Structures are given as structure tokens and as C-alpha cells.
Coordinates of C-alpha atoms in Angstrom, one line a residue:
Chain M
S1 CA -18.3 0.8 -8.7
Q2 CA -14.6 0.5 -9.3
T3 CA -12.8 -2.8 -9.0
I4 CA -9.2 -3.9 -9.5
H5 CA -8.2 -7.3 -10.6
Q6 CA -4.7 -8.8 -10.2
W7 CA -3.6 -12.3 -11.3
P8 CA -2.3 -14.8 -10.7
A9 CA -2.7 -15.0 -7.0
T10 CA 0.4 -17.2 -6.5
L11 CA 3.3 -18.1 -8.8
V12 CA 6.3 -20.3 -8.5
Q13 CA 8.9 -19.7 -11.2
P14 CA 12.4 -21.0 -11.8
V15 CA 15.4 -18.6 -11.8
G16 CA 16.0 -17.3 -15.3
S17 CA 12.4 -17.7 -16.5
P18 CA 10.3 -14.8 -17.7
L19 CA 7.5 -13.1 -15.7
S20 CA 4.3 -11.4 -16.6
L21 CA 1.8 -10.1 -13.9
E22 CA -1.3 -8.4 -15.0
C23 CA -3.5 -5.8 -13.4
T24 CA -6.8 -4.4 -14.7
V25 CA -9.1 -1.7 -13.3
E26 CA -12.8 -1.5 -14.0
G27 CA -15.3 1.3 -13.5
T28 CA -13.0 4.3 -13.9
S29 CA -11.0 5.9 -16.7
N30 CA -7.5 7.4 -16.8
P31 CA -6.5 6.0 -13.4
N32 CA -3.0 6.4 -12.0
L33 CA -1.6 2.9 -11.7
Y34 CA 1.1 1.6 -9.4
W35 CA 3.2 -1.6 -8.8
Y36 CA 4.5 -2.2 -5.3
R37 CA 6.7 -5.0 -3.9
Q38 CA 6.5 -6.2 -0.4
A39 CA 9.1 -8.4 1.2
A40 CA 7.8 -10.8 3.9
G41 CA 6.1 -8.9 6.7
R42 CA 7.8 -5.6 5.6
G43 CA 6.8 -2.3 4.1
L44 CA 5.7 -1.3 0.6
Q45 CA 8.3 -0.5 -2.0
L46 CA 7.1 1.5 -5.0
L47 CA 8.4 -0.1 -8.2
F48 CA 6.6 1.7 -11.0
Y49 CA 3.8 4.2 -11.5
S50 CA 1.9 5.3 -14.6
V51 CA -0.3 8.4 -15.2
G52 CA -1.3 7.3 -18.7
I53 CA -1.0 4.9 -21.6
G54 CA 2.6 4.3 -22.4
Q55 CA 3.8 6.5 -19.6
I56 CA 5.9 4.6 -17.0
S57 CA 8.0 6.0 -14.2
S58 CA 10.5 3.7 -12.4
E59 CA 11.3 4.3 -8.8
V60 CA 14.2 1.9 -8.3
P61 CA 16.6 0.3 -10.7
Q62 CA 15.9 -3.4 -11.0
N63 CA 15.4 -6.5 -13.0
L64 CA 11.7 -5.7 -13.7
S65 CA 9.9 -3.5 -16.2
A66 CA 6.3 -2.3 -16.5
S67 CA 4.0 -1.5 -19.4
R68 CA 0.6 0.1 -19.8
P69 CA -0.8 -1.0 -23.2
Q70 CA -4.3 0.1 -22.4
D71 CA -5.8 2.8 -20.2
R72 CA -6.8 0.3 -17.4
Q73 CA -4.2 -2.4 -17.9
F74 CA -0.8 -2.5 -16.1
I75 CA 1.7 -5.2 -16.7
L76 CA 4.8 -6.1 -14.7
S77 CA 7.4 -8.1 -16.5
S78 CA 10.8 -9.6 -16.3
K79 CA 12.9 -11.3 -19.0
K80 CA 14.9 -13.4 -16.5
L81 CA 13.9 -13.8 -12.9
L82 CA 16.3 -13.6 -10.1
L83 CA 15.9 -15.2 -6.6
S84 CA 15.8 -11.7 -5.2
D85 CA 12.6 -11.0 -7.2
S86 CA 10.6 -13.2 -4.8
G87 CA 8.0 -11.3 -2.9
F88 CA 4.4 -10.1 -2.7
Y89 CA 3.5 -7.8 -5.6
L90 CA 0.6 -5.4 -5.3
C91 CA -1.1 -3.3 -8.0
A92 CA -3.0 -0.2 -7.0
W93 CA -4.9 2.6 -8.7
S94 CA -5.9 6.1 -7.8
V95 CA -7.3 9.3 -9.3
L96 CA -4.7 12.0 -9.9
G97 CA -5.0 14.9 -7.6
T98 CA -7.6 13.5 -5.2
A99 CA -6.9 12.7 -1.6
Y100 CA -8.8 9.5 -1.6
G101 CA -5.7 7.3 -1.6
Y102 CA -4.9 4.2 -3.4
T103 CA -7.0 1.1 -3.9
F104 CA -5.0 -2.1 -3.9
G105 CA -5.4 -5.4 -5.6
S106 CA -5.3 -8.7 -3.7
G107 CA -1.7 -9.2 -4.6
T108 CA 0.5 -11.9 -6.3
R109 CA 2.8 -14.1 -4.2
L110 CA 5.9 -14.8 -6.4
T111 CA 8.4 -17.4 -5.4
V112 CA 11.5 -17.7 -7.5
V113 CA 13.2 -21.1 -7.0
Chain T
G1 CA 10.9 8.4 -2.4
Q2 CA 9.9 9.7 0.9
Q3 CA 9.1 7.1 3.6
L4 CA 7.2 7.7 6.7
N5 CA 8.4 6.2 10.0
Q6 CA 5.9 4.1 11.9
S7 CA 6.2 3.1 15.5
P8 CA 6.3 0.5 17.0
Q9 CA 7.5 -1.8 14.2
S10 CA 5.6 -4.7 15.8
M11 CA 3.3 -5.3 18.7
F12 CA 2.2 -8.5 20.5
I13 CA -0.8 -7.9 22.7
Q14 CA -3.5 -9.8 24.6
E15 CA -7.0 -9.9 23.3
G16 CA -9.0 -7.0 24.8
E17 CA -6.1 -4.6 25.2
D18 CA -6.0 -1.2 23.6
V19 CA -3.4 -0.5 20.8
S20 CA -1.7 2.7 19.9
M21 CA 0.6 3.4 17.0
N22 CA 2.0 6.5 15.3
C23 CA 3.4 7.7 12.1
T24 CA 5.8 10.6 11.6
S25 CA 7.0 12.5 8.5
S26 CA 9.8 15.0 7.9
S27 CA 7.5 17.1 5.9
I28 CA 3.9 18.3 6.2
F29 CA 0.9 16.6 4.7
N30 CA -2.6 17.7 3.9
T31 CA -4.1 14.2 4.1
W32 CA -3.3 11.2 6.2
L33 CA -4.7 7.7 5.6
W34 CA -4.5 4.5 7.6
Y35 CA -4.6 1.1 5.9
K36 CA -4.8 -2.4 7.2
Q37 CA -3.3 -5.4 5.4
D38 CA -4.6 -8.8 6.3
P39 CA -2.1 -11.7 5.8
G40 CA -1.8 -12.5 2.1
E41 CA -4.1 -9.7 1.0
G42 CA -3.7 -6.1 -0.3
P43 CA -4.0 -3.2 2.1
V44 CA -7.5 -1.8 2.7
L45 CA -8.3 1.8 3.6
L46 CA -9.5 2.2 7.2
I47 CA -9.6 5.9 8.0
A48 CA -8.9 9.1 6.1
L49 CA -8.0 12.4 7.8
Y50 CA -8.1 15.8 5.9
K51 CA -7.6 18.5 8.5
A52 CA -5.0 19.2 11.2
G53 CA -6.2 18.2 14.6
E54 CA -9.1 16.1 13.1
L55 CA -10.1 13.0 15.1
T56 CA -12.0 10.4 13.2
S57 CA -13.4 7.0 14.3
N58 CA -14.4 3.8 12.5
G59 CA -15.9 1.4 15.0
R60 CA -13.2 0.5 17.5
L61 CA -10.6 2.5 15.5
T62 CA -9.8 6.1 16.1
A63 CA -7.2 8.1 14.2
Q64 CA -5.9 11.6 14.6
F65 CA -4.3 14.1 12.3
G66 CA -1.5 15.7 14.3
I67 CA -1.6 19.5 14.7
T68 CA 1.9 19.9 13.3
R69 CA 0.7 18.1 10.1
K70 CA 3.8 15.9 10.4
D71 CA 2.3 13.0 12.3
S72 CA -0.8 10.9 12.8
F73 CA -1.9 8.4 15.3
L74 CA -4.1 5.3 15.3
N75 CA -5.7 3.7 18.3
I76 CA -7.6 0.4 18.4
S77 CA -9.7 -0.3 21.5
A78 CA -10.5 -3.7 22.9
S79 CA -8.5 -5.6 20.4
I80 CA -9.9 -8.9 18.9
P81 CA -8.1 -11.7 17.0
S82 CA -9.2 -10.4 13.6
D83 CA -7.3 -7.1 14.2
V84 CA -4.1 -9.1 13.3
G85 CA -2.3 -7.7 10.4
I86 CA 0.0 -4.9 9.2
Y87 CA -1.1 -1.3 9.6
F88 CA 0.2 1.3 7.2
C89 CA -0.1 5.0 7.4
A90 CA 0.1 7.1 4.2
G91 CA 0.3 10.8 3.6
T92 CA 0.2 13.3 0.8
L93 CA 0.5 17.0 0.4
T94 CA -1.1 17.4 -3.1
G95 CA -3.0 14.2 -3.6
N96 CA -0.8 13.4 -6.6
Q97 CA 1.4 10.9 -4.8
F98 CA 1.0 9.1 -1.5
Y99 CA 4.0 8.1 0.7
F100 CA 3.6 5.0 2.8
G101 CA 4.9 4.2 6.3
T102 CA 7.1 1.3 7.2
G103 CA 4.2 -0.6 8.8
T104 CA 3.2 -1.8 12.2
S105 CA 2.7 -5.5 12.5
L106 CA 0.0 -6.4 15.1
T107 CA -0.4 -9.8 16.7
V108 CA -3.3 -10.4 19.0
I109 CA -3.0 -13.3 21.5
P110 CA -6.3 -14.9 22.4

């Protein structure tokens, strides 16, 4: 069966520090991968998606970047965090062209102080 | 990207009451999904709908694919405290990208 792992679960970082959040998927190959951000109690904002290794599409201009160094690994990064980067970050995967929807990870709560 | 409008934005109900929420889109979809997000967790798929007019149940939850293909509805009967969370709809035309709703936050008062 397919599983998605996201870590860390919580993170408190000072303003100006770097960020690296990691997401891995097991039990499938060539998944579509997504990074979402969610402000407290609000909707899901799509940040990045990837249809293959090294292929990253950005939905909104921001202080963050994403990379996909391996087929089932998706990394969200920042060189210098801003206070506004605080939020709940969710990784998700899907199979291209199927209507089964996305499977989400358990999320990372990032607080920038 | 496209965002779907969910209504109501939030609900505060007594335990045992029924809940109704809906989701509307400006364009047609071939698939509608409903997710629930528990506090501090990622959303989990509840129900999937693949045909206009389809009515599908999952326990106390019932969802419908609107006949115009631009809306979907979710009902929860006899709510219980563990129904608390944010409910998201999602839709797609091709299956290549899903668009998510703005979410309905549900609070159940014991």
C-alpha cells in the first residue's frame, strides 16, 4: 500500500534562518507531488507541484522553493525565513490523470519567531 | 488557480443535529471529492463522486454530485463530537489537477 511521510511534525525557526521540509512517498512510482500551505483555520493554498524528477511548477511567487531530487522525494526550502512563512505545510501525492484525488501527509506546523 | 466556494464558512451546532454544506464552482467538473481535516492533521478523503446526480453515503455522511456538474453537497446526520474539523470539497475535470474549496469549519457542541 502507498504511504506518505512528512517531517518534522513541528518546527520553530527564527526569522532569517533556512528551512528544509521533506516529504517521501512509498509504494508507488512517478507520483505527482504537491506542497500546500494552510493559514490557521483557513483553506489550502497550492505552493508547488511536480510531475517528475527535477520538474517543479510554482503557483505563487514567494520566499520558498521546492526540489524533487528523487522520484518519490519532495523538498520545500527557504534560504531566509520570514514571519509570514509561518503556517501549516502539507505534502500530497496523486497519480496523474486519475480521479482518485490527493493523499495528504500529516503536515508540518512551522512557526517563525 | 481556480478556487471553489464553500458555504457556510463555519458552523456551530449541537450534538445530534444534522449538518448541510455545499460547494460551488464556476466551471463543470467530472469528479467531486469531499475531505475532512482533523485539527493538526492532513485532510483525509471521505467520499468520491464520479457522475452527475450521484448520491453516495459513507456511514452518517451523504454527498451528492450536482446535476449541473458545478456543485456538490455534503450532509452529516446526527452529528457527534468527533465530526469536528474542516471539511473541504475538491473537483477536477480531467483528473490532472484538483481544485480545492475554501473549507467549512464545523464545531459540535456536546
